[in-house]
Amino acid sequence: MSDYTKSKELFERAQKTIPGGVNSPVRAFKSVGGTPLFMERAKGAYMYDADGARYIDYINSWGPMMLGHAYEPVVKAIQEKAADSTSFGAPTKLEIEMAELIVSMSPNVDMVRMVSSGTEACMSALRLARGYTGRNKFIKFEGCYHGHADAFLVKAGSGVATFNIQTVPGVTAGVSMDTLTAPYNDLEAVKQLVAENKGEIAAIIIEPVAGNMGCIIPEPGFMEGLRAICDQEGIVFIFDEVMTGFRLAAGGAQERLGINADLVTYGKVIGGGMPVGAFGGKKEIMQHIAPLGNVYQAGTLSGNPIAMIAGYTMLKTLKDNPSIYKELDDKTAYLHTELDKVLKTKNVPYVINRFGSMISVHFSDKPVNNFAAAASADNVLFNRFFHALLADGVYLPPSAYETWFISTALSNEDIKETIAAVEKFQP
Ligand SMILES: *Cc1c(COP(=O)(O)O)cnc(C)c1O
């Protein structure tokens, strides 16, 4: 167990030159309290902090480390590629290979454009949907997070929910006006919005399995209903697969749920731990992107060779080894069963939501199927749960509004160690 001495020192020092001491808000542990751990290295299922303590990692860099940290083929590929220059600002063969690989894995994706983050992927996909339809408004769901572009910071999940930010200073009312929101799993609310804004809605964007308010699973018929509305109304259906892409299946949530999207956004796993995002879809829509069409989108470092080789190596491993998905599902199911057994003995209401290798715990006495339900859970208790596990070397996301991610590196022994920590937890 760590006494956090070095992390405390580093956090003090960081706050002088970095706002809040971190480069992304949730990392600051602000909602759970305490000092964020400064990490030094990681291998497989474990991370080691600046004080040398070891943690079983359930964040996995918020998803990308699906095959565990410092996965050797990815590390080696990066090292080799770096010797040929880290950037050209000109096209490379590797970008074609990456695009071909993505297209071969992703349903309904004929063409793909690489960017450098999930945020960029989502804002570009929305612009494309608007440019393609000639409409301005779009529908998103409460508690879904699509990155930090202005238009999406309305009733957003992840850090925006964690810090309870209702309206984001710096986002103009004019921009927010075109963002319509509905509760997750509420098809009637969507129908009503569409009826009230007939012919004005460019897109419906959704996390097909939500992971930014804990893990929330789409109810039967919900996605099918959205697909039907989009077909009837000429609305572009955008699957934000930044979290689910290549994680729930080689073909992401589209494959897993059996639903076709018109545009898909990727991030996280797609870069194998490097800053990568992408958006893709049918040629008919994608050909509106510049330089083929006039919907402008660009990036100096987009398709960066180091990022591409890391992502390519990761995705190729996933494509060539479909058994990885079954392995991840089985592991997560085992964690689910064991968590259930031990939480049952604690005399507190709880809900475990799981889909594939995404799982989360809400301390709630009713089903958690949308943001309101996630927000009404006992999140103070979650914070104590988080700290109890952390003290025992188990690193969970520092917020109830985040999903946990399982990697293939996590062993049944690691899960047993985790469960032993949960056993010790006194609610
Ligand atoms: C993480 C995430 C994003 C934003 O990606 P960044 O790479 O952090 O910009 C967008 N959508 C979803 C569903 C995410 O989970």
Coordinates of C-alpha atoms and ligand atoms in Angstrom, one line a residue:
M1 CA 0.0 0.0 0.0
S2 CA 1.2 3.5 -0.9
D3 CA 1.4 6.4 1.6
Y4 CA 1.0 8.6 -1.5
T5 CA 4.0 10.8 -0.4
K6 CA 5.5 11.3 -3.8
S7 CA 2.0 11.7 -5.4
K8 CA 1.1 14.4 -2.9
E9 CA 4.4 16.3 -3.7
L10 CA 3.8 16.0 -7.4
F11 CA 0.2 17.1 -7.1
E12 CA 1.3 20.2 -5.1
R13 CA 3.9 21.0 -7.8
A14 CA 1.5 20.3 -10.7
Q15 CA -1.1 22.7 -9.5
K16 CA 1.3 25.6 -9.9
T17 CA 1.6 25.3 -13.6
I18 CA -1.3 23.0 -14.7
P19 CA -4.9 24.1 -14.0
G20 CA -6.0 21.7 -11.2
G21 CA -2.8 19.8 -11.6
V22 CA -4.2 17.6 -14.4
N23 CA -4.6 17.7 -18.2
S24 CA -8.1 16.2 -18.1
P25 CA -10.6 16.9 -15.2
V26 CA -11.7 13.5 -14.0
R27 CA -8.1 12.6 -13.2
A28 CA -8.0 15.1 -10.4
F29 CA -10.0 12.8 -8.0
K30 CA -12.0 16.0 -7.2
S31 CA -15.4 14.2 -6.7
V32 CA -14.0 11.2 -4.7
G33 CA -11.6 13.4 -2.8
G34 CA -8.0 12.8 -2.0
T35 CA -4.8 13.0 -4.0
P36 CA -4.7 11.7 -7.6
L37 CA -2.0 9.1 -8.0
F38 CA 0.8 10.0 -10.3
M39 CA 1.7 7.0 -12.4
E40 CA 5.2 6.0 -13.4
R41 CA 4.9 2.8 -15.4
A42 CA 2.5 0.0 -16.2
K43 CA 2.7 -3.5 -17.5
G44 CA -0.1 -5.9 -18.2
A45 CA -2.9 -5.5 -15.6
Y46 CA -0.9 -3.4 -13.2
M47 CA 0.1 0.2 -12.8
Y48 CA 2.8 1.5 -10.5
D49 CA 2.6 4.9 -8.9
A50 CA 5.4 7.4 -8.1
D51 CA 5.7 5.8 -4.6
G52 CA 6.2 2.4 -6.2
A53 CA 2.8 0.9 -5.1
R54 CA 1.1 -1.5 -7.5
Y55 CA -2.5 -1.3 -8.6
I56 CA -4.8 -3.6 -10.5
D57 CA -6.0 -1.3 -13.2
Y58 CA -9.7 -1.2 -14.1
I59 CA -9.4 2.0 -16.1
N60 CA -7.0 0.8 -18.7
S61 CA -6.4 4.4 -19.9
W62 CA -10.2 4.7 -20.2
G63 CA -10.4 1.8 -22.6
P64 CA -7.4 1.6 -25.0
M65 CA -5.4 -0.9 -23.0
M66 CA -7.6 -3.8 -23.9
L67 CA -4.7 -6.1 -24.2
G68 CA -3.0 -4.8 -21.1
H69 CA -0.4 -2.1 -20.6
A70 CA 2.8 -2.0 -22.6
Y71 CA 1.5 -4.7 -24.9
E72 CA 4.8 -5.8 -26.5
P73 CA 3.9 -5.9 -30.3
V74 CA 2.5 -2.3 -30.0
V75 CA 5.6 -1.0 -28.1
K76 CA 7.9 -2.6 -30.6
A77 CA 6.0 -1.3 -33.6
I78 CA 6.2 2.2 -32.2
Q79 CA 9.9 2.0 -31.5
E80 CA 10.7 0.7 -35.0
K81 CA 8.4 3.3 -36.7
A82 CA 9.8 6.2 -34.8
A83 CA 13.2 5.8 -36.4
D84 CA 11.7 6.7 -39.8
S85 CA 10.6 10.1 -38.5
T86 CA 7.6 10.8 -36.2
S87 CA 5.7 12.9 -38.8
F88 CA 5.6 13.8 -42.4
G89 CA 2.5 16.0 -43.0
A90 CA 2.2 14.0 -46.3
P91 CA 0.3 10.8 -47.1
T92 CA 1.7 7.4 -46.3
K93 CA 0.9 3.8 -47.2
L94 CA 0.3 3.0 -43.6
E95 CA -2.7 5.3 -43.6
I96 CA -4.3 3.3 -46.4
E97 CA -3.6 0.1 -44.6
M98 CA -5.2 1.5 -41.4
A99 CA -8.3 2.7 -43.4
E100 CA -8.6 -0.7 -45.1
L101 CA -8.3 -2.5 -41.8
I102 CA -11.0 -0.3 -40.2
V103 CA -13.3 -0.7 -43.2
S104 CA -12.8 -4.5 -43.1
M105 CA -13.8 -4.7 -39.4
S106 CA -16.6 -2.1 -39.2
P107 CA -20.1 -2.6 -40.6
N108 CA -21.4 0.2 -42.7
V109 CA -18.1 2.0 -43.0
D110 CA -16.9 2.4 -46.6
M111 CA -14.6 5.3 -45.9
V112 CA -12.9 6.7 -42.9
R113 CA -11.0 9.9 -41.9
M114 CA -8.4 9.8 -39.2
V115 CA -8.3 12.5 -36.5
S116 CA -6.4 12.7 -33.2
S117 CA -9.1 12.4 -30.5
G118 CA -12.6 11.2 -29.9
T119 CA -13.7 14.8 -29.5
E120 CA -12.5 15.7 -32.9
A121 CA -14.2 12.6 -34.4
C122 CA -17.6 13.5 -32.9
M123 CA -17.4 17.2 -33.8
S124 CA -16.4 16.3 -37.3
A125 CA -19.2 13.7 -37.7
L126 CA -21.7 16.2 -36.5
R127 CA -20.5 18.9 -38.9
L128 CA -20.6 16.3 -41.7
A129 CA -24.2 15.3 -40.8
R130 CA -25.2 19.0 -40.8
G131 CA -23.5 19.6 -44.1
Y132 CA -25.0 16.5 -45.7
T133 CA -28.6 17.2 -44.6
G134 CA -28.5 21.0 -44.7
R135 CA -30.1 21.0 -41.2
N136 CA -28.8 22.5 -37.9
K137 CA -30.4 20.7 -35.0
F138 CA -29.4 17.4 -33.5
I139 CA -30.5 15.1 -30.7
K140 CA -28.2 13.7 -28.0
F141 CA -29.0 11.8 -24.8
E142 CA -28.7 13.0 -21.2
G143 CA -25.5 11.6 -19.6
C144 CA -23.9 10.7 -22.9
Y145 CA -20.5 12.2 -23.5
H146 CA -19.3 13.0 -27.0
G147 CA -16.1 14.9 -26.2
H148 CA -15.8 18.6 -25.3
A149 CA -16.8 20.4 -28.5
D150 CA -19.3 23.2 -27.7
A151 CA -22.4 21.6 -29.2
F152 CA -22.1 18.5 -27.1
L153 CA -21.7 20.2 -23.7
V154 CA -25.4 20.1 -22.9
K155 CA -26.5 17.5 -20.3
A156 CA -23.2 15.7 -20.9
G157 CA -21.8 12.7 -18.9
S158 CA -18.3 11.9 -17.7
G159 CA -16.5 14.8 -16.0
V160 CA -19.3 17.2 -16.9
A161 CA -21.7 15.1 -14.8
T162 CA -19.1 14.3 -12.2
F163 CA -18.5 17.9 -11.4
N164 CA -22.2 18.7 -11.8
I165 CA -21.7 21.4 -14.4
Q166 CA -25.1 22.5 -15.6
T167 CA -24.2 25.1 -18.2
V168 CA -20.7 25.4 -19.4
P169 CA -19.2 28.9 -19.4
G170 CA -17.8 29.7 -22.8
V171 CA -20.5 27.8 -24.7
T172 CA -22.8 30.3 -26.2
A173 CA -26.6 30.0 -26.0
G174 CA -26.7 30.2 -29.8
V175 CA -24.7 27.0 -30.1
S176 CA -26.6 25.1 -27.3
M177 CA -29.9 26.1 -28.9
D178 CA -29.4 23.5 -31.7
T179 CA -28.7 20.7 -29.2
L180 CA -31.8 18.8 -28.2
T181 CA -31.7 16.3 -25.4
A182 CA -33.7 13.3 -24.4
P183 CA -33.4 10.7 -21.6
Y184 CA -31.5 7.6 -22.6
N185 CA -33.8 4.7 -23.3
D186 CA -36.8 7.0 -23.9
L187 CA -38.1 6.6 -27.4
E188 CA -41.2 8.6 -26.8
A189 CA -39.2 11.6 -25.9
V190 CA -37.3 11.3 -29.1
K191 CA -40.5 11.0 -31.1
Q192 CA -41.8 14.2 -29.5
L193 CA -38.6 16.1 -30.3
V194 CA -38.7 15.0 -33.9
A195 CA -42.3 15.9 -34.2
E196 CA -41.7 19.4 -32.7
N197 CA -38.7 20.0 -35.0
K198 CA -39.9 18.4 -38.2
G199 CA -37.4 18.6 -41.0
E200 CA -34.8 20.4 -38.9
I201 CA -32.9 17.6 -37.3
A202 CA -29.6 16.6 -38.9
A203 CA -28.5 13.8 -36.6
I204 CA -29.2 11.6 -33.6
I205 CA -26.0 10.8 -31.9
I206 CA -25.8 8.2 -29.2
E207 CA -23.4 6.0 -27.2
P208 CA -24.8 2.6 -28.3
V209 CA -23.9 1.2 -24.9
A210 CA -23.4 4.2 -22.7
G211 CA -20.2 4.4 -20.6
N212 CA -20.1 8.0 -19.4
M213 CA -22.7 7.7 -16.6
G214 CA -21.5 4.3 -15.5
C215 CA -22.4 1.5 -17.9
I216 CA -26.0 1.9 -19.2
I217 CA -27.4 -0.7 -21.5
P218 CA -29.9 0.1 -24.3
E219 CA -33.3 -1.5 -23.6
P220 CA -34.8 -3.9 -26.2
G221 CA -36.3 -1.9 -29.1
F222 CA -34.7 1.4 -28.2
M223 CA -32.0 1.3 -30.9
E224 CA -34.3 -0.2 -33.4
G225 CA -36.8 2.6 -32.7
L226 CA -34.1 5.3 -33.2
R227 CA -33.0 3.6 -36.5
A228 CA -36.6 3.6 -37.7
I229 CA -37.1 7.3 -36.9
C230 CA -33.8 8.2 -38.7
D231 CA -35.0 6.3 -41.8
Q232 CA -38.4 7.9 -41.8
E233 CA -37.1 11.5 -41.3
G234 CA -33.9 11.4 -43.2
I235 CA -31.9 11.9 -40.1
V236 CA -28.2 10.8 -39.9
F237 CA -27.8 8.2 -37.2
I238 CA -24.4 8.6 -35.5
F239 CA -23.1 5.8 -33.3
D240 CA -20.4 7.3 -31.0
E241 CA -18.3 4.2 -30.7
V242 CA -15.3 6.0 -29.1
M243 CA -15.7 3.7 -26.1
T244 CA -17.5 0.6 -27.6
G245 CA -15.6 0.5 -31.0
F246 CA -13.4 -2.6 -31.2
R247 CA -14.1 -3.3 -27.6
L248 CA -17.6 -4.9 -27.7
A249 CA -16.7 -6.8 -30.9
A250 CA -14.4 -6.4 -33.9
G251 CA -17.3 -4.6 -35.5
G252 CA -18.1 -2.7 -32.3
A253 CA -21.6 -2.0 -31.0
Q254 CA -23.1 -2.1 -34.5
E255 CA -22.1 -5.7 -34.8
R256 CA -22.9 -6.6 -31.2
L257 CA -26.4 -5.0 -31.2
G258 CA -27.1 -5.8 -34.9
I259 CA -27.9 -2.1 -35.7
N260 CA -26.7 -0.2 -38.7
A261 CA -25.4 3.4 -38.1
D262 CA -24.9 6.0 -40.8
L263 CA -21.8 7.5 -39.3
V264 CA -19.6 6.0 -36.7
T265 CA -17.0 7.7 -34.5
Y266 CA -14.0 6.0 -33.0
G267 CA -11.3 6.8 -30.4
K268 CA -9.7 5.1 -27.4
V269 CA -9.0 1.5 -28.5
I270 CA -8.4 2.6 -32.1
G271 CA -5.1 4.2 -31.2
G272 CA -3.7 1.4 -29.0
G273 CA -2.9 4.1 -26.4
M274 CA -1.8 6.9 -28.8
P275 CA -4.0 9.9 -29.5
V276 CA -6.2 8.7 -32.3
G277 CA -9.8 9.1 -33.4
A278 CA -11.7 8.5 -36.6
F279 CA -15.1 8.9 -38.2
G280 CA -16.4 6.9 -41.0
G281 CA -19.5 5.8 -42.8
K282 CA -21.2 5.1 -46.1
K283 CA -19.4 6.7 -49.1
E284 CA -22.5 8.6 -50.0
I285 CA -22.1 10.7 -46.8
M286 CA -18.3 10.6 -46.4
Q287 CA -17.7 12.0 -49.9
H288 CA -19.0 15.3 -48.7
I289 CA -15.8 15.8 -46.7
A290 CA -13.1 18.0 -48.1
P291 CA -11.2 17.7 -50.4
L292 CA -13.8 15.5 -52.1
G293 CA -16.7 17.7 -51.0
N294 CA -16.9 21.0 -49.2
V295 CA -17.6 20.1 -45.6
Y296 CA -14.2 21.2 -44.2
Q297 CA -12.2 19.1 -41.8
A298 CA -8.4 18.9 -41.4
G299 CA -5.6 18.0 -39.1
T300 CA -1.8 18.7 -39.2
L301 CA -1.0 15.5 -37.3
S302 CA -4.0 13.4 -38.5
G303 CA -2.8 10.0 -39.6
N304 CA 0.5 10.4 -37.7
P305 CA 2.7 7.4 -38.4
I306 CA 3.5 6.6 -34.8
A307 CA -0.2 6.8 -33.9
M308 CA -1.2 4.8 -36.9
I309 CA 1.3 1.9 -36.3
A310 CA 0.1 1.7 -32.7
G311 CA -3.5 1.6 -33.7
Y312 CA -2.9 -0.7 -36.6
T313 CA -1.0 -3.3 -34.5
M314 CA -3.8 -3.2 -31.9
L315 CA -6.7 -3.6 -34.4
K316 CA -4.9 -6.3 -36.4
T317 CA -4.4 -8.3 -33.2
L318 CA -8.1 -7.9 -32.4
K319 CA -9.2 -8.9 -35.9
D320 CA -6.9 -11.9 -36.1
N321 CA -7.9 -13.2 -32.6
P322 CA -11.7 -13.2 -32.3
S323 CA -11.4 -15.4 -29.2
I324 CA -10.2 -12.2 -27.3
Y325 CA -13.9 -11.1 -27.2
K326 CA -15.1 -14.3 -25.6
E327 CA -12.2 -14.2 -23.2
L328 CA -13.0 -10.6 -22.2
D329 CA -16.7 -11.4 -21.8
D330 CA -16.0 -14.5 -19.7
K331 CA -13.6 -12.5 -17.4
T332 CA -16.1 -9.7 -17.0
A333 CA -18.9 -12.1 -16.3
Y334 CA -16.8 -13.8 -13.6
L335 CA -16.0 -10.4 -12.0
H336 CA -19.8 -9.6 -12.2
T337 CA -20.7 -12.9 -10.4
E338 CA -18.1 -12.5 -7.7
L339 CA -18.9 -8.8 -7.1
D340 CA -22.6 -9.8 -6.8
K341 CA -21.8 -12.5 -4.3
V342 CA -19.9 -10.2 -2.0
L343 CA -22.0 -7.0 -2.4
K344 CA -25.0 -9.1 -1.4
T345 CA -23.6 -9.5 2.1
K346 CA -23.1 -5.8 2.6
N347 CA -26.7 -4.7 3.3
V348 CA -26.6 -1.8 0.8
P349 CA -28.7 -1.6 -2.4
Y350 CA -26.6 -1.9 -5.5
V351 CA -26.9 -2.4 -9.2
I352 CA -24.3 -4.0 -11.4
N353 CA -24.6 -3.1 -15.1
R354 CA -22.5 -5.0 -17.6
F355 CA -22.2 -5.3 -21.3
G356 CA -19.3 -7.2 -22.8
S357 CA -16.1 -5.9 -21.1
M358 CA -17.8 -2.8 -19.8
I359 CA -19.1 -3.0 -16.2
S360 CA -20.0 -0.6 -13.4
V361 CA -21.6 -0.6 -9.9
H362 CA -24.2 1.9 -8.8
F363 CA -25.4 2.0 -5.2
S364 CA -29.0 2.2 -6.1
D365 CA -32.2 0.4 -5.1
K366 CA -33.7 0.7 -8.6
P367 CA -32.6 -0.2 -12.1
V368 CA -30.1 2.2 -13.6
N369 CA -31.1 2.7 -17.2
N370 CA -30.6 6.4 -17.7
F371 CA -28.8 9.5 -16.3
A372 CA -31.5 10.4 -13.7
A373 CA -31.2 6.9 -12.2
A374 CA -27.4 7.1 -12.2
A375 CA -27.6 10.5 -10.5
S376 CA -30.0 9.4 -7.8
A377 CA -27.7 6.5 -6.7
D378 CA -25.7 6.9 -3.5
N379 CA -22.6 8.4 -5.1
V380 CA -21.1 9.4 -1.7
L381 CA -21.0 5.7 -0.9
F382 CA -19.4 5.0 -4.2
N383 CA -16.7 7.5 -3.3
R384 CA -16.0 5.5 -0.1
F385 CA -16.0 2.3 -2.1
F386 CA -13.5 3.8 -4.5
H387 CA -11.1 4.8 -1.7
A388 CA -11.4 1.5 0.2
L389 CA -10.4 -0.4 -3.0
L390 CA -7.7 2.1 -3.8
A391 CA -6.1 1.6 -0.4
D392 CA -6.0 -2.1 -1.2
G393 CA -4.3 -1.7 -4.6
V394 CA -7.4 -1.7 -6.8
Y395 CA -7.7 1.3 -9.2
L396 CA -11.3 2.0 -10.2
P397 CA -12.4 5.0 -12.2
P398 CA -12.7 7.9 -9.7
S399 CA -16.4 8.6 -10.3
A400 CA -19.6 6.6 -10.4
Y401 CA -20.2 8.3 -13.8
E402 CA -17.6 6.1 -15.5
T403 CA -17.5 2.5 -16.6
W404 CA -14.8 0.1 -15.7
F405 CA -12.8 -1.5 -18.5
I406 CA -11.5 -5.0 -18.5
S407 CA -8.3 -6.1 -20.3
T408 CA -7.1 -9.5 -21.4
A409 CA -4.1 -9.0 -19.0
L410 CA -6.4 -9.2 -16.0
S411 CA -6.2 -12.7 -14.5
N412 CA -8.7 -14.6 -12.4
E413 CA -6.2 -14.2 -9.6
D414 CA -6.4 -10.4 -10.0
I415 CA -10.1 -10.6 -9.9
K416 CA -9.9 -12.7 -6.7
E417 CA -7.6 -10.1 -5.2
T418 CA -10.1 -7.4 -6.2
I419 CA -13.0 -9.3 -4.6
A420 CA -10.9 -9.7 -1.4
A421 CA -10.7 -5.9 -1.3
V422 CA -14.4 -5.6 -1.8
E423 CA -15.0 -8.1 1.1
K424 CA -13.1 -5.8 3.4
F425 CA -15.1 -2.7 2.4
Q426 CA -17.4 -1.5 5.2
P427 CA -20.2 0.5 3.7
Ligands
LIG1 C1 -13.9 9.5 -24.4 C2 -15.1 9.7 -25.2 C3 -15.1 10.8 -26.2 C4 -14.1 11.8 -26.2 O1 -12.8 11.3 -26.7 P1 -11.5 12.1 -26.4 O2 -10.4 11.3 -27.0 O3 -11.4 12.1 -24.9 O4 -11.6 13.4 -27.0 C5 -16.2 10.8 -27.0 N1 -17.2 10.0 -26.9 C6 -17.2 8.9 -26.0 C7 -18.4 8.0 -26.1 C8 -16.2 8.8 -25.2 O5 -16.2 7.8 -24.3

